[in-house]
Short mmCIF file of C-alpha atoms (C1' of nucleotides) in Angstrom, two decimals:
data_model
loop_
_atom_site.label_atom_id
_atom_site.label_comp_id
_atom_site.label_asym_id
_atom_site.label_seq_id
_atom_site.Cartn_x
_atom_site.Cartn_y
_atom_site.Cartn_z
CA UNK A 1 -200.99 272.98 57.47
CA UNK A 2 -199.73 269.11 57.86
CA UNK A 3 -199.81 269.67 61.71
CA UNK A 4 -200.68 266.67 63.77
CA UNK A 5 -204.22 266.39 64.70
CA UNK A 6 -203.71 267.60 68.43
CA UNK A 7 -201.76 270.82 67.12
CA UNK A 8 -204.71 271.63 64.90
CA UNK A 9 -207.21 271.39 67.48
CA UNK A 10 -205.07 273.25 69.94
CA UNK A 11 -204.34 275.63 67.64
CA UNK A 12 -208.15 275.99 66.16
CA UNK A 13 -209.20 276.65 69.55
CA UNK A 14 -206.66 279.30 70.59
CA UNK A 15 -208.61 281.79 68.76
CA UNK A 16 -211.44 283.63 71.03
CA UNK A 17 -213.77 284.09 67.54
CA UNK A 18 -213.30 280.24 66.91
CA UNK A 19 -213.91 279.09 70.09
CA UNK A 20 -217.14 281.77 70.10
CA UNK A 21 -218.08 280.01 67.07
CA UNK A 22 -218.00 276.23 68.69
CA UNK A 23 -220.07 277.97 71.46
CA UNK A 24 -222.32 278.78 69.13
CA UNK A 25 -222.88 276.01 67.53
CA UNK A 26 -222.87 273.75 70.63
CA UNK A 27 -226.69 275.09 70.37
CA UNK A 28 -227.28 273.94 66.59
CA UNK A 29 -226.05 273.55 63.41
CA UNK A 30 -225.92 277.20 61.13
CA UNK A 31 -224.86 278.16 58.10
CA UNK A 32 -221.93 280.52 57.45
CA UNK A 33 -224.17 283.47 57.47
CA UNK A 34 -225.66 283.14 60.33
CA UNK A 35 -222.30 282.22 62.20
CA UNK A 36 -220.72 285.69 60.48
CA UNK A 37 -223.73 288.07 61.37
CA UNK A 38 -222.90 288.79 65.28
CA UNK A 39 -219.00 289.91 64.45
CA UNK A 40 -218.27 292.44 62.27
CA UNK A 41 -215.50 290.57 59.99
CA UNK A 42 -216.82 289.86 56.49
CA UNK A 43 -218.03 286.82 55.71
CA UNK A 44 -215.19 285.58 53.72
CA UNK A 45 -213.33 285.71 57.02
CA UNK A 46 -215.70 283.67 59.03
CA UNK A 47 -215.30 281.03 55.86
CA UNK A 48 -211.53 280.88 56.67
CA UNK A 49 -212.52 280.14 60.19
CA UNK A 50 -215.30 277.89 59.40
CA UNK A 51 -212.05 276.03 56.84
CA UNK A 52 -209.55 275.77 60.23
CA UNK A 53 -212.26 274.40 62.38
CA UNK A 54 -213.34 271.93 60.07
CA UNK A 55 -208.99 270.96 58.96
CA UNK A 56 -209.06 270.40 62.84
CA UNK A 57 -211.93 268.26 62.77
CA UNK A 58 -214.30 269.92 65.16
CA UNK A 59 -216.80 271.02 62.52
CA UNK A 60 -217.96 269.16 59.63
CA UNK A 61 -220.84 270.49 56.50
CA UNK A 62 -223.32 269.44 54.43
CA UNK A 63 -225.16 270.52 51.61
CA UNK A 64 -228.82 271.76 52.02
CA UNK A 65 -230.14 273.78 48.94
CA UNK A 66 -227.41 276.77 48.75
CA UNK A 67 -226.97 276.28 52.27
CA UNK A 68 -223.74 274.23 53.83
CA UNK A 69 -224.85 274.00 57.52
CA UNK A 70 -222.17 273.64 59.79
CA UNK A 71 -221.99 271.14 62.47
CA UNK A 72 -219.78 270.87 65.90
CA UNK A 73 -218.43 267.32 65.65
CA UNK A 74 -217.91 267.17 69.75
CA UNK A 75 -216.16 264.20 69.47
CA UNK A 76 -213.04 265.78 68.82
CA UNK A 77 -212.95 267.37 71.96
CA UNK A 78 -211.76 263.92 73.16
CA UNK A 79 -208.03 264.36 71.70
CA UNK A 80 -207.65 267.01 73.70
CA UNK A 81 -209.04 265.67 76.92
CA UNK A 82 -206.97 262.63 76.83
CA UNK A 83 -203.78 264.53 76.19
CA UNK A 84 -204.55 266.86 79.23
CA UNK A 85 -205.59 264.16 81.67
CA UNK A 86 -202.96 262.10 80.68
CA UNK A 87 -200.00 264.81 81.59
CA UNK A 88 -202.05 265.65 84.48
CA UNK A 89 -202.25 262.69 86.11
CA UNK A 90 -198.91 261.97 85.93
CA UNK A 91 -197.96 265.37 87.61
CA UNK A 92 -200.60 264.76 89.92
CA UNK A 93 -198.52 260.91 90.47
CA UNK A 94 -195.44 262.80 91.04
CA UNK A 95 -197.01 264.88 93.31
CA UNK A 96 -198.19 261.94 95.33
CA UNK A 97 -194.61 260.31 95.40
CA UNK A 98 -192.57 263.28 96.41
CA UNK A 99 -195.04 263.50 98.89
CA UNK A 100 -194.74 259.91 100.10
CA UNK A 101 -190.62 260.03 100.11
CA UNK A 102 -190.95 263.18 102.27
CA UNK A 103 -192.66 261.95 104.54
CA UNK A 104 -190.58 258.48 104.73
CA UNK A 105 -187.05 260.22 105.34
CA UNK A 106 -188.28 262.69 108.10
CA UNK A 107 -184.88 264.70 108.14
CA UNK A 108 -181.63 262.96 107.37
CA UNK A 109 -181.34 263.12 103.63
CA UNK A 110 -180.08 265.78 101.76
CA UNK A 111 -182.92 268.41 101.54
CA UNK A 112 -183.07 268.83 97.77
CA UNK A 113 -184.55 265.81 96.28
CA UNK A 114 -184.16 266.57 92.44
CA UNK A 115 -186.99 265.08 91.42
CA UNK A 116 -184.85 263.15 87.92
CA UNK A 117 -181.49 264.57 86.61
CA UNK A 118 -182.75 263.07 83.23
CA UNK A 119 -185.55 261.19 82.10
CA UNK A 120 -184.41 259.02 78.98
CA UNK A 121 -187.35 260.38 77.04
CA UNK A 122 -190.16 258.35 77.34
CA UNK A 123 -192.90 257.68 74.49
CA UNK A 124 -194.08 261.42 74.83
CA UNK A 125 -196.56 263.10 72.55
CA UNK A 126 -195.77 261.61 69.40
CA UNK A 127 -193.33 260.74 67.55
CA UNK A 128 -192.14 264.78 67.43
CA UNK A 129 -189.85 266.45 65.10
CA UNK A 130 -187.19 265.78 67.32
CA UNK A 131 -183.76 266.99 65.99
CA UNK A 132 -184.74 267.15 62.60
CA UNK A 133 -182.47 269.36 60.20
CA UNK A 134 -183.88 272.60 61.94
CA UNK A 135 -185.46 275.97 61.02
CA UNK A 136 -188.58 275.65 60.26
CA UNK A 137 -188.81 271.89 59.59
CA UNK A 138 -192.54 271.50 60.09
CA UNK A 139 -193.41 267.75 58.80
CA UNK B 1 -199.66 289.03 74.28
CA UNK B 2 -202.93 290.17 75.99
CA UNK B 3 -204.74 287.34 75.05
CA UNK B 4 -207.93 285.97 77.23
CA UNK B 5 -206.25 283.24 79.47
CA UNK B 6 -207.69 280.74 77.58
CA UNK B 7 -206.29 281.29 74.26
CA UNK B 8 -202.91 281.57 75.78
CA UNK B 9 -203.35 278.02 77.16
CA UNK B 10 -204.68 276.59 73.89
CA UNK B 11 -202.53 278.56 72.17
CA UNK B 12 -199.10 277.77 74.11
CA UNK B 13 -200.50 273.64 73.70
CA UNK B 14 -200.92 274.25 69.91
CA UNK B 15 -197.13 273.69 69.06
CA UNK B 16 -196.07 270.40 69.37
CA UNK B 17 -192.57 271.01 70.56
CA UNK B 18 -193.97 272.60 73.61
CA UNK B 19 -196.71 270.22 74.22
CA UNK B 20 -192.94 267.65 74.35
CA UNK B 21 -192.21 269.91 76.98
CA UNK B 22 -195.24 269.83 78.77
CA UNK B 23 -194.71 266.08 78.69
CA UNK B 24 -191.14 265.84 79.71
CA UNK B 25 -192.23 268.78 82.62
CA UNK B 26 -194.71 265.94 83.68
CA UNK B 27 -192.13 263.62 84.59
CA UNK B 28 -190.45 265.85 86.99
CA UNK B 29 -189.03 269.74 86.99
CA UNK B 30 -186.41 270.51 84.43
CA UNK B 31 -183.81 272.97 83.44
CA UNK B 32 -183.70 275.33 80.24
CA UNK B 33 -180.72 273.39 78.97
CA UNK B 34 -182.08 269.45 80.23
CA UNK B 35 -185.16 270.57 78.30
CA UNK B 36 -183.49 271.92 74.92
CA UNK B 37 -180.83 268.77 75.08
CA UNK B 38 -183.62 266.51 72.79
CA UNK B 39 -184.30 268.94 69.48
CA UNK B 40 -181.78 270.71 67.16
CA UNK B 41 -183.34 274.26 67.97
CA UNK B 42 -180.97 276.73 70.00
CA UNK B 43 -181.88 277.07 73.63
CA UNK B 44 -182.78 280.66 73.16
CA UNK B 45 -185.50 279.16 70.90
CA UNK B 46 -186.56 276.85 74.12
CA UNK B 47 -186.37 279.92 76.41
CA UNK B 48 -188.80 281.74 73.99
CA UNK B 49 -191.26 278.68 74.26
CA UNK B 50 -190.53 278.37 77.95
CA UNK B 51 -191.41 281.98 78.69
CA UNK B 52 -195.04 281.02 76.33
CA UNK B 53 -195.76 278.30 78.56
CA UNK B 54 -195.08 280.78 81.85
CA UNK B 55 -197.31 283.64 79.79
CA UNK B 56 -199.80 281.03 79.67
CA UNK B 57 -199.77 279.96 83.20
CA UNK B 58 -198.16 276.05 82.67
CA UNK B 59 -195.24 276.30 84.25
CA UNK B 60 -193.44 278.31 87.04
CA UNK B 61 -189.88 279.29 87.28
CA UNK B 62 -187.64 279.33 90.72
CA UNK B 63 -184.05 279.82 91.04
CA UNK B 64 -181.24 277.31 92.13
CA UNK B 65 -177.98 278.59 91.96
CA UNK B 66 -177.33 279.54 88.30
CA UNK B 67 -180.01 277.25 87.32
CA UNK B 68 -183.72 278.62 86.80
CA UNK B 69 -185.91 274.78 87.19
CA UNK B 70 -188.68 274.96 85.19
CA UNK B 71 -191.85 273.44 86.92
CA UNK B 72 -195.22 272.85 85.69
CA UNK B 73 -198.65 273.83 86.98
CA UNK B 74 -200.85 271.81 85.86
CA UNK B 75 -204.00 273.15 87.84
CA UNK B 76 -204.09 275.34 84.43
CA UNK B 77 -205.66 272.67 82.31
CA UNK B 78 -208.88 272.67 84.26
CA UNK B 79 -209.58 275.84 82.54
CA UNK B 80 -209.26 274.46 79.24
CA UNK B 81 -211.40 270.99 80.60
CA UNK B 82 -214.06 273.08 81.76
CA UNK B 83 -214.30 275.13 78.65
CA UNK B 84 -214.71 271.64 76.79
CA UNK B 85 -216.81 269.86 78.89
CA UNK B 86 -219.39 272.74 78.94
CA UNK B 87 -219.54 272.95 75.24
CA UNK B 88 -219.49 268.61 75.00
CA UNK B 89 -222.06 268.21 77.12
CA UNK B 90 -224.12 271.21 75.58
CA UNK B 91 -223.80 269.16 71.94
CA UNK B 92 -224.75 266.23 73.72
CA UNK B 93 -227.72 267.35 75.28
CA UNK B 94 -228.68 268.80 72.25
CA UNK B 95 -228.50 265.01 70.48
CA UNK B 96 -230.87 263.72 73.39
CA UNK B 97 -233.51 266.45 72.65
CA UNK B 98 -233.22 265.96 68.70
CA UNK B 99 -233.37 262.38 69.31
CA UNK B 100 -236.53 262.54 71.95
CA UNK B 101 -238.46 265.09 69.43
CA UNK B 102 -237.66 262.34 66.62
CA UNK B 103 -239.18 259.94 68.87
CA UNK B 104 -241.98 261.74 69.44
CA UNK B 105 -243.16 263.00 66.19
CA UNK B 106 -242.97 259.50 63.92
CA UNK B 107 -244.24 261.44 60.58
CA UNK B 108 -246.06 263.89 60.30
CA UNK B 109 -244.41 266.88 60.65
CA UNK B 110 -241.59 268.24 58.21
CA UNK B 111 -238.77 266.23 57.58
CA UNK B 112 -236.07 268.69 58.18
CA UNK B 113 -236.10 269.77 61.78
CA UNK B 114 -234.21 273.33 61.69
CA UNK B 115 -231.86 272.79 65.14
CA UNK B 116 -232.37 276.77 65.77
CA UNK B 117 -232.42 279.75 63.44
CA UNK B 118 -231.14 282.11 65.72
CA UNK B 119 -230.27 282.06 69.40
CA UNK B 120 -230.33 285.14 71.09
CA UNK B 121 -226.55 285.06 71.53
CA UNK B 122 -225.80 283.64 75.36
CA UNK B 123 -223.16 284.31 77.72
CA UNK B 124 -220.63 282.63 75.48
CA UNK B 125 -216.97 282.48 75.84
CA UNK B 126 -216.02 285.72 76.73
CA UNK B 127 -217.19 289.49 76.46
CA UNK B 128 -216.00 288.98 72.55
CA UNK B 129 -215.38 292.06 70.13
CA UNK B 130 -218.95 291.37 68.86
CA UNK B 131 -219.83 293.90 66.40
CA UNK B 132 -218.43 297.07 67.49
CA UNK B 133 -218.76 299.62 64.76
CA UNK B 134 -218.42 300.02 61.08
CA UNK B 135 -217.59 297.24 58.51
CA UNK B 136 -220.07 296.49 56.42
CA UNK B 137 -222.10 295.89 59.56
CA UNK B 138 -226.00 295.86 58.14
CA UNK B 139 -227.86 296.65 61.05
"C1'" DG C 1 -232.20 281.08 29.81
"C1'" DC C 2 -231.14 284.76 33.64
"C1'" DC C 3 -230.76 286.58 38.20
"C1'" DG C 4 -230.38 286.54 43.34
"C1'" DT C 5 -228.70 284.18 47.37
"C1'" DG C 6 -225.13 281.61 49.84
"C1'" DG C 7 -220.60 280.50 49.96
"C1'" DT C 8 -215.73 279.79 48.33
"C1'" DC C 9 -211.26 280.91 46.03
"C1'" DA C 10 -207.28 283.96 45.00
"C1'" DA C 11 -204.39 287.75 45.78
"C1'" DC C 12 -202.80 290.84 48.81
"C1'" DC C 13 -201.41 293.16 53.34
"C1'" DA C 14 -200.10 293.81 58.25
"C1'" DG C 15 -199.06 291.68 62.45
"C1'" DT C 16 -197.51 287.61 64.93
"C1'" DT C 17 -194.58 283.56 65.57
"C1'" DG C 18 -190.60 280.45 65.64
"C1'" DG C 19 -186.30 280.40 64.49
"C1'" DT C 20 -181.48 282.42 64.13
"C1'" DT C 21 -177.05 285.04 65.90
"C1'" DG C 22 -174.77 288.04 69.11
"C1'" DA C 23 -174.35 290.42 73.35
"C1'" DG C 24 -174.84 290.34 78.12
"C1'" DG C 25 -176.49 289.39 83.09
"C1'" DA C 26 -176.38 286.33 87.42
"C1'" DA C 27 -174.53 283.20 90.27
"C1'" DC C 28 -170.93 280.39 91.50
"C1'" DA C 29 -165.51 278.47 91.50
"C1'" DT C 30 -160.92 279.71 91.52
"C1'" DA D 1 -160.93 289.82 89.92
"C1'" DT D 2 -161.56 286.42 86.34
"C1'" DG D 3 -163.53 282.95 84.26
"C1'" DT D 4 -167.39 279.49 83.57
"C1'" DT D 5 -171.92 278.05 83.34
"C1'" DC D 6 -176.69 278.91 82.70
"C1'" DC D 7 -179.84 281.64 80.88
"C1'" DT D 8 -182.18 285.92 78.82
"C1'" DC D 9 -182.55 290.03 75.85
"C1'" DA D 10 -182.36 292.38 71.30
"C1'" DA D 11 -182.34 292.50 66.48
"C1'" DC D 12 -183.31 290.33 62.55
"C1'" DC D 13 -185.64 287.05 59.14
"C1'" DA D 14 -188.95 283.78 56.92
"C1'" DA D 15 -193.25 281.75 57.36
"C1'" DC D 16 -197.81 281.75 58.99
"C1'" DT D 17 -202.31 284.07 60.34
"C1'" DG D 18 -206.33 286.88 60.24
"C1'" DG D 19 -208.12 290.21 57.89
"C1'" DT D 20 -209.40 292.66 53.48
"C1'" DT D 21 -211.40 293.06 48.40
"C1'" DG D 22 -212.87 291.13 44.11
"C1'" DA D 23 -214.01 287.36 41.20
"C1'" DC D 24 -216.52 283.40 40.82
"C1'" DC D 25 -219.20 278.94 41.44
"C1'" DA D 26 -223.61 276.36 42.81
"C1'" DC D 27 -227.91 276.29 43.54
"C1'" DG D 28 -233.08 277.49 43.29
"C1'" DG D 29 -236.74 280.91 41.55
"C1'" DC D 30 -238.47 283.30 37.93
#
DNA sequence: GCCGTGGTCAACCAGTTGGTTGAGGAACAT
DNA sequence: ATGTTCCTCAACCAACTGGTTGACCACGGC
């Protein structure tokens, strides 16, 4: 439940009636109701879903009468877009490189060019559970 | 396991060790054992997220000798960019109409402008398991 | 006040997930 | 053939997830 931000986003959207719901309400705001009525899972269900989208920061509510009208919060989207592009782009980069040193050394090298034995780990993601003390050590 | 593509991407991105991976995979292509050397987990544990990250199209495996380099693909993430950009710019469109009809009505009309009480349902995501049968289902 | 509507909270259950250990397969070196 | 290295498969376990039902809270209408 204390994920980072970027695993609860991930993981909100990895579910097909979650990511139906942001569809959804990439046309409007709605309350729970109206969110629950097209699947057949009870409403209590689509409250839970409602609760994971909002943890991740996608969706926030408000109060209207008895009504809590949901709302996409799009900006969120832009955790994910900047993780993606960044990783990209660097494949893409290596991509480019290889390419370059291929065609610089036209055949007299050895003709398996490991691309690095061993990176010595780099900034990454974020600062990750990285060998904590194990088995289920979720910070 | 049979999953829609795109919740295997989002889902296989939702853990944070793999999402390390992805990262380190960026760099350059890397065995099971290279990629297990930073956390405490066994590298049957890494395997098992490997094999996630092939499920969900990220990464590709050859074979070199006894070693099995692990290579990502990272064509996959336009999937998951064009999933988000279509819903984005859909909530940001939406703004620019609110914010136009604002604009255009200064005060006399009622002050709480109802986005949309019910669309008729759109394409969507996917062909979801939108209420099938039974379950409390009031037609 | 009391009731209906809209929504949440709590307890529970089944299936999935992330980890473990142990056994074993595949490709080399000798 | 035997051993070594790299990796995967199978069985098991604890924790999480997505669903259920039932109780309950917060409004507004009467």
């Amino acid at each position: 439940m204390a994920a980072d931000p970027l695993s609860r986003v991930f993981s909100a959207l990895a579910d097909p009636t979650r990511r139906d719901m942001v569809a959804r309400l990439a046309v409007g705001d709605a309350t729970v109701n109206e969110l629950a009525e097209p699947y057949l899972v009870t409403v209590q269900a689509v409250s839970k879903h409602l609760k994971v989208l909002q943890d991740a920061g996608l969706v926030s509510r408000s109060r209207q009468a008895q009504r809590r009208p949901v709302h996409l919060e799009a900006e969120i989207f832009d955790l994910m877009t900047k993780w993606i592009e960044c990783y990209r782009r660097q494949a893409e980069e290596r991509y480019r490189r290889l390419d370059d040193l291929l065609r610089s050394m036209p055949d007299d090298v050895e003709p398996t060019p490991r691309p690095q034995p061993r990176q010595p780990r780099q900034p990454l993601t974020q600062p990750q559970p990285l060998k904590p003390p194990q088995a289920g050590a979720s910070t």
